[in-house]
Coordinates of C-alpha atoms in Angstrom, one line a residue:
X1 CA -15.2 7.1 12.9
X2 CA -18.5 8.1 14.5
X3 CA -20.9 5.2 14.5
X4 CA -24.0 7.3 14.6
X5 CA -22.8 9.5 11.8
X6 CA -21.9 6.5 9.7
X7 CA -25.4 5.0 10.2
X8 CA -27.1 8.2 9.2
X9 CA -24.9 8.7 6.1
X10 CA -25.5 5.1 5.0
X11 CA -29.3 5.4 5.3
X12 CA -29.3 8.7 3.4
X13 CA -27.1 7.5 0.7
X14 CA -29.0 4.3 0.1
X15 CA -32.3 6.1 0.2
X16 CA -31.1 8.5 -2.5
X17 CA -30.1 5.5 -4.7
X18 CA -33.6 3.9 -4.8
X19 CA -36.0 5.0 -7.5
X20 CA -39.6 5.4 -6.1
X21 CA -41.1 3.7 -9.1
X22 CA -39.0 0.5 -8.5
X23 CA -40.9 0.2 -5.2
X24 CA -44.3 1.0 -6.4
X25 CA -44.3 4.5 -4.9
X26 CA -46.6 6.8 -6.8
X27 CA -45.1 10.2 -7.6
X28 CA -47.7 11.6 -9.9
X29 CA -45.0 12.9 -12.2
X30 CA -44.0 15.6 -9.7
X31 CA -40.5 17.1 -9.9
X32 CA -38.3 16.2 -6.9
X33 CA -35.6 18.4 -5.3
X34 CA -33.6 15.3 -4.3
X35 CA -33.2 11.9 -5.9
X36 CA -34.5 8.7 -4.5
X37 CA -37.1 8.1 -1.8
X38 CA -38.2 10.8 0.6
X39 CA -38.0 10.1 4.3
X40 CA -41.7 9.8 4.7
X41 CA -41.9 7.3 1.8
X42 CA -39.3 5.1 3.3
X43 CA -40.8 5.3 6.7
X44 CA -44.2 4.2 5.3
X45 CA -42.6 1.3 3.4
X46 CA -40.8 0.2 6.6
X47 CA -43.9 0.6 8.8
X48 CA -42.5 3.2 11.2
X49 CA -43.3 6.9 11.8
X50 CA -41.6 9.6 9.8
X51 CA -40.4 11.3 13.0
X52 CA -38.9 8.0 14.3
X53 CA -37.1 7.4 11.0
X54 CA -35.8 10.9 10.9
X55 CA -34.3 10.5 14.4
X56 CA -32.7 7.3 13.3
X57 CA -31.0 9.0 10.3
X58 CA -29.9 11.8 12.7
X59 CA -28.4 9.3 15.2
X60 CA -30.9 10.3 17.9
X61 CA -32.7 7.0 18.1
X62 CA -32.0 3.3 18.2
X63 CA -33.7 0.6 16.1
X64 CA -34.7 -2.9 17.0
X65 CA -33.6 -5.8 14.8
X66 CA -37.2 -6.0 13.4
X67 CA -37.1 -2.4 12.4
X68 CA -33.7 -2.7 10.8
X69 CA -34.9 -5.7 8.8
X70 CA -37.9 -3.7 7.6
X71 CA -35.7 -0.8 6.5
X72 CA -33.3 -3.2 4.8
X73 CA -36.3 -4.8 2.9
X74 CA -37.7 -1.4 2.0
X75 CA -34.3 -0.3 0.6
X76 CA -33.8 -3.7 -1.1
X77 CA -30.5 -4.2 0.5
X78 CA -28.4 -7.2 -0.3
X79 CA -27.5 -9.7 2.5
X80 CA -24.1 -8.0 2.9
X81 CA -25.7 -4.6 3.0
X82 CA -28.2 -5.7 5.6
X83 CA -25.5 -7.1 7.8
X84 CA -23.6 -3.8 7.4
X85 CA -26.7 -1.9 8.5
X86 CA -27.0 -4.0 11.6
X87 CA -23.3 -3.6 12.4
X88 CA -23.6 0.2 12.0
X89 CA -26.6 0.3 14.3
X90 CA -24.7 -1.8 16.9
X91 CA -21.7 0.5 16.6
X92 CA -23.8 3.6 17.1
X93 CA -24.9 2.2 20.5
X94 CA -21.4 1.4 21.7
X95 CA -19.3 3.8 23.6
X96 CA -16.5 5.1 21.4
X97 CA -13.1 3.7 22.2
X98 CA -10.0 5.4 21.0
X99 CA -7.4 2.9 22.1
X100 CA -5.4 1.6 19.2
X101 CA -5.7 -2.2 18.9
X102 CA -2.6 -4.4 19.2
X103 CA -0.8 -5.1 15.9
X104 CA -2.2 -8.1 14.0
X105 CA -0.2 -11.2 13.7
X106 CA -0.6 -14.3 11.6
X107 CA -1.5 -17.4 13.6
X108 CA 0.7 -20.5 13.6
X109 CA -2.0 -22.4 11.7
X110 CA -2.1 -19.8 8.9
X111 CA 1.7 -19.7 8.8
X112 CA 1.7 -23.5 8.2
X113 CA -0.8 -23.0 5.4
X114 CA 1.5 -20.5 3.8
X115 CA 4.3 -23.0 4.0
X116 CA 2.3 -25.8 2.4
X117 CA 0.8 -23.7 -0.4
X118 CA 4.2 -22.7 -2.0
X119 CA 3.1 -23.4 -5.6
X120 CA 0.3 -20.9 -5.6
X121 CA 0.2 -17.2 -4.6
X122 CA -1.2 -16.6 -1.1
X123 CA -1.6 -13.3 0.7
X124 CA -2.9 -12.9 4.3
X125 CA -4.6 -9.6 5.1
X126 CA -5.8 -8.1 8.3
X127 CA -9.0 -6.2 9.4
X128 CA -8.8 -3.6 6.7
X129 CA -6.4 -4.8 4.1
X130 CA -3.0 -4.6 5.7
X131 CA -0.7 -7.4 4.3
X132 CA 0.3 -9.5 7.3
X133 CA 2.1 -12.2 5.3
X134 CA 2.6 -13.5 1.8
X135 CA 4.5 -16.4 0.3
X136 CA 7.1 -15.9 -2.4
X137 CA 4.5 -16.5 -5.2
X138 CA 2.0 -14.1 -3.6
X139 CA 4.6 -11.4 -3.4
X140 CA 5.6 -11.9 -7.0
X141 CA 2.1 -11.8 -8.3
X142 CA 0.7 -8.8 -6.4
X143 CA 3.7 -6.7 -5.4
X144 CA 7.0 -7.8 -6.7
X145 CA 8.2 -4.2 -6.8
X146 CA 7.9 -4.0 -3.0
X147 CA 10.2 -5.3 -0.3
X148 CA 9.2 -8.9 0.3
X149 CA 9.9 -8.5 4.1
X150 CA 7.6 -5.5 4.5
X151 CA 4.8 -7.5 6.1
X152 CA 7.1 -8.5 8.9
X153 CA 7.3 -4.8 10.0
X154 CA 3.9 -3.6 11.4
X155 CA 4.7 0.0 10.7
X156 CA 5.6 -0.6 7.1
X157 CA 3.1 -3.2 6.0
X158 CA 1.6 -2.7 2.5
X159 CA -2.2 -2.1 2.5
X160 CA -4.4 -3.4 -0.4
X161 CA -6.5 -0.2 -0.6
X162 CA -3.4 2.0 -0.7
X163 CA -1.9 -0.2 -3.4
X164 CA -5.0 -0.2 -5.5
X165 CA -5.6 3.6 -5.3
X166 CA -2.1 5.1 -4.8
X167 CA 0.3 2.6 -6.5
X168 CA 0.8 2.8 -10.3
X169 CA 2.1 -0.8 -10.5
X170 CA -1.1 -2.2 -8.9
X171 CA -3.3 0.0 -11.0
X172 CA -1.7 -1.3 -14.2
X173 CA -2.0 -4.9 -12.9
X174 CA -5.8 -5.0 -13.2
X175 CA -7.3 -4.8 -16.7
X176 CA -10.6 -3.7 -15.2
X177 CA -9.2 -1.5 -12.5
X178 CA -12.5 0.3 -11.7
X179 CA -14.2 -3.0 -10.8
X180 CA -11.3 -3.9 -8.5
X181 CA -11.4 -0.5 -6.9
X182 CA -15.1 -0.7 -6.2
X183 CA -14.7 -4.1 -4.7
X184 CA -11.9 -2.8 -2.4
X185 CA -14.0 0.1 -1.3
X186 CA -17.0 -2.1 -0.7
X187 CA -14.9 -4.4 1.5
X188 CA -13.5 -1.4 3.4
X189 CA -17.1 -0.2 4.0
X190 CA -17.9 -3.5 5.6
X191 CA -14.8 -3.1 7.8
X192 CA -15.9 0.4 8.9
X193 CA -19.1 -1.2 10.3
X194 CA -17.2 -4.0 12.0
X195 CA -14.5 -1.8 13.5
X196 CA -16.0 1.7 13.8
X197 CA -13.6 2.8 16.6
X198 CA -10.4 1.7 15.0
X199 CA -8.2 4.8 14.6
X200 CA -6.0 3.0 12.0
X201 CA -9.0 2.5 9.7
X202 CA -10.1 6.1 10.2
X203 CA -6.6 7.2 9.3
X204 CA -6.5 5.0 6.2
X205 CA -9.9 6.3 4.9
X206 CA -8.8 9.9 5.6
X207 CA -5.5 9.5 3.7
X208 CA -7.2 7.9 0.7
X209 CA -10.0 10.5 0.6
X210 CA -7.5 13.3 0.6
X211 CA -5.1 11.8 -1.9
X212 CA -7.4 10.2 -4.4
X213 CA -10.6 11.7 -5.9
X214 CA -11.8 8.4 -7.2
X215 CA -11.6 6.8 -3.8
X216 CA -13.4 9.8 -2.3
X217 CA -16.3 9.5 -4.8
X218 CA -16.6 5.7 -4.3
X219 CA -16.5 6.0 -0.5
X220 CA -19.2 8.7 -0.5
X221 CA -21.4 6.3 -2.5
X222 CA -21.7 4.0 0.6
X223 CA -21.8 0.8 -1.6
X224 CA -21.1 -2.4 0.3
X225 CA -19.8 -5.4 -1.4
X226 CA -18.3 -8.7 -0.4
X227 CA -17.2 -11.5 -2.7
X228 CA -15.2 -14.5 -1.6
X229 CA -14.5 -15.6 -5.2
X230 CA -13.6 -13.2 -8.0
X231 CA -11.9 -13.6 -11.4
X232 CA -9.6 -10.8 -12.5
X233 CA -7.9 -10.2 -15.8
X234 CA -4.3 -9.3 -14.8
X235 CA -1.5 -7.8 -16.8
X236 CA 1.7 -8.9 -15.0
X237 CA 4.9 -7.1 -16.0
X238 CA 6.9 -10.4 -16.0
X239 CA 4.6 -12.9 -17.6
X240 CA 1.9 -11.0 -19.3
X241 CA -1.9 -11.5 -19.3
X242 CA -3.6 -13.9 -17.0
X243 CA -7.1 -14.7 -15.8
X244 CA -6.7 -15.2 -12.1
X245 CA -9.3 -16.6 -9.7
X246 CA -9.0 -15.0 -6.3
X247 CA -10.6 -17.0 -3.4
X248 CA -10.8 -15.6 0.1
X249 CA -10.9 -17.8 3.2
X250 CA -11.7 -16.2 6.6
X251 CA -10.1 -17.0 9.9
X252 CA -11.5 -16.8 13.4
X253 CA -9.2 -13.9 14.1
X254 CA -10.9 -11.8 11.4
X255 CA -8.0 -12.2 8.9
X256 CA -8.3 -13.2 5.3
X257 CA -6.3 -15.8 3.4
X258 CA -6.4 -14.9 -0.3
X259 CA -5.4 -17.7 -2.7
X260 CA -4.9 -17.0 -6.4
X261 CA -5.4 -19.9 -8.9
X262 CA -5.7 -20.3 -12.6
X263 CA -7.6 -22.8 -14.9
X264 CA -5.8 -26.0 -15.6
X265 CA -4.1 -26.4 -19.0
X266 CA -4.7 -22.8 -19.9
X267 CA -2.3 -20.0 -21.0
X268 CA -3.0 -18.4 -17.6
X269 CA -1.8 -21.5 -15.8
X270 CA 1.4 -21.6 -18.0
X271 CA 2.0 -17.9 -17.2
X272 CA 1.5 -18.5 -13.5
X273 CA 3.8 -21.5 -13.5
X274 CA 6.5 -19.3 -15.1
X275 CA 6.0 -16.7 -12.5
X276 CA 6.2 -19.0 -9.5
X277 CA 9.1 -20.9 -10.9
X278 CA 11.1 -17.8 -11.7
X279 CA 10.7 -16.6 -8.1
X280 CA 10.9 -20.0 -6.4
X281 CA 14.5 -19.5 -5.1
X282 CA 16.0 -16.5 -3.4
X283 CA 18.9 -14.7 -5.1
X284 CA 18.1 -12.8 -8.3
X285 CA 17.0 -9.2 -8.1
X286 CA 13.6 -8.1 -9.4
X287 CA 15.3 -6.9 -12.6
X288 CA 17.1 -10.2 -13.1
X289 CA 13.9 -12.2 -12.4
X290 CA 12.1 -10.1 -15.1
X291 CA 14.9 -11.0 -17.6
X292 CA 14.7 -14.7 -16.7
X293 CA 11.0 -14.8 -17.0
X294 CA 11.0 -13.0 -20.4
X295 CA 13.7 -15.4 -21.7
X296 CA 11.7 -18.4 -20.6
X297 CA 8.6 -17.1 -22.3
X298 CA 10.6 -16.7 -25.6
X299 CA 12.0 -20.2 -25.3
X300 CA 8.6 -21.7 -24.6
X301 CA 7.2 -19.9 -27.7
X302 CA 9.9 -21.3 -29.9
X303 CA 9.2 -24.8 -28.7
X304 CA 5.5 -24.6 -29.5

């Protein structure tokens, strides 16, 4: 990914998404050929010359932190979007590196955490969503149809963005799939600013853009989003509907530990308990686990 090109694309996209009247810019009712703010209007709001701002969008100039903050304020960027803007600017100044980084590995401390949190689903993801590890419950919740040992093989690791956009099971798993998809793209946008020279990330974005029109449209929108806590309505094929709170913890290595929980004494907690208990011990196949879970649900319903 070209850092200068990314910076220009982000600025143009966000400029087009801001309505002049929201910023007090007088338009006198004139018809505009393009939506959003004009370059000269944004330059005036940010306190820089139009020519300077034009060069910035074209990747021909560099901006100081004060100028970037002024542009972020003029565009009404969120904290995450402003951080993304600064990362894109820093990436545009760096010399491009094409060397592929070493495969990511889970640290011993995170491996211990996975072992301790055996009763709740946990998934560890890398820089741009590769699954580095999951416990048995995490595998059962998010991807029980996949090989549980896949994260141990760097070349075959599942990727969250691929699953959300290209995997039918994952698409059906989320009742509000569009919201989940937008969140995944927003997080991937952040990663593109943090790791602009990573060929693996560029390859992933290219693959998804070619193979999924919805991803291509969301990616072109340049929306940036980060949320460490999110609640998803999930429709699990084994235990049915659940409201799952997904919390993300960040490690010093840039990895993410995603923990899924449910509200105490709720139907969602009962469903999650059934899921974790039906997958607690190795042995039964996925089909057999599905049968066991359904039988348990029926027996529980009879007793209540």
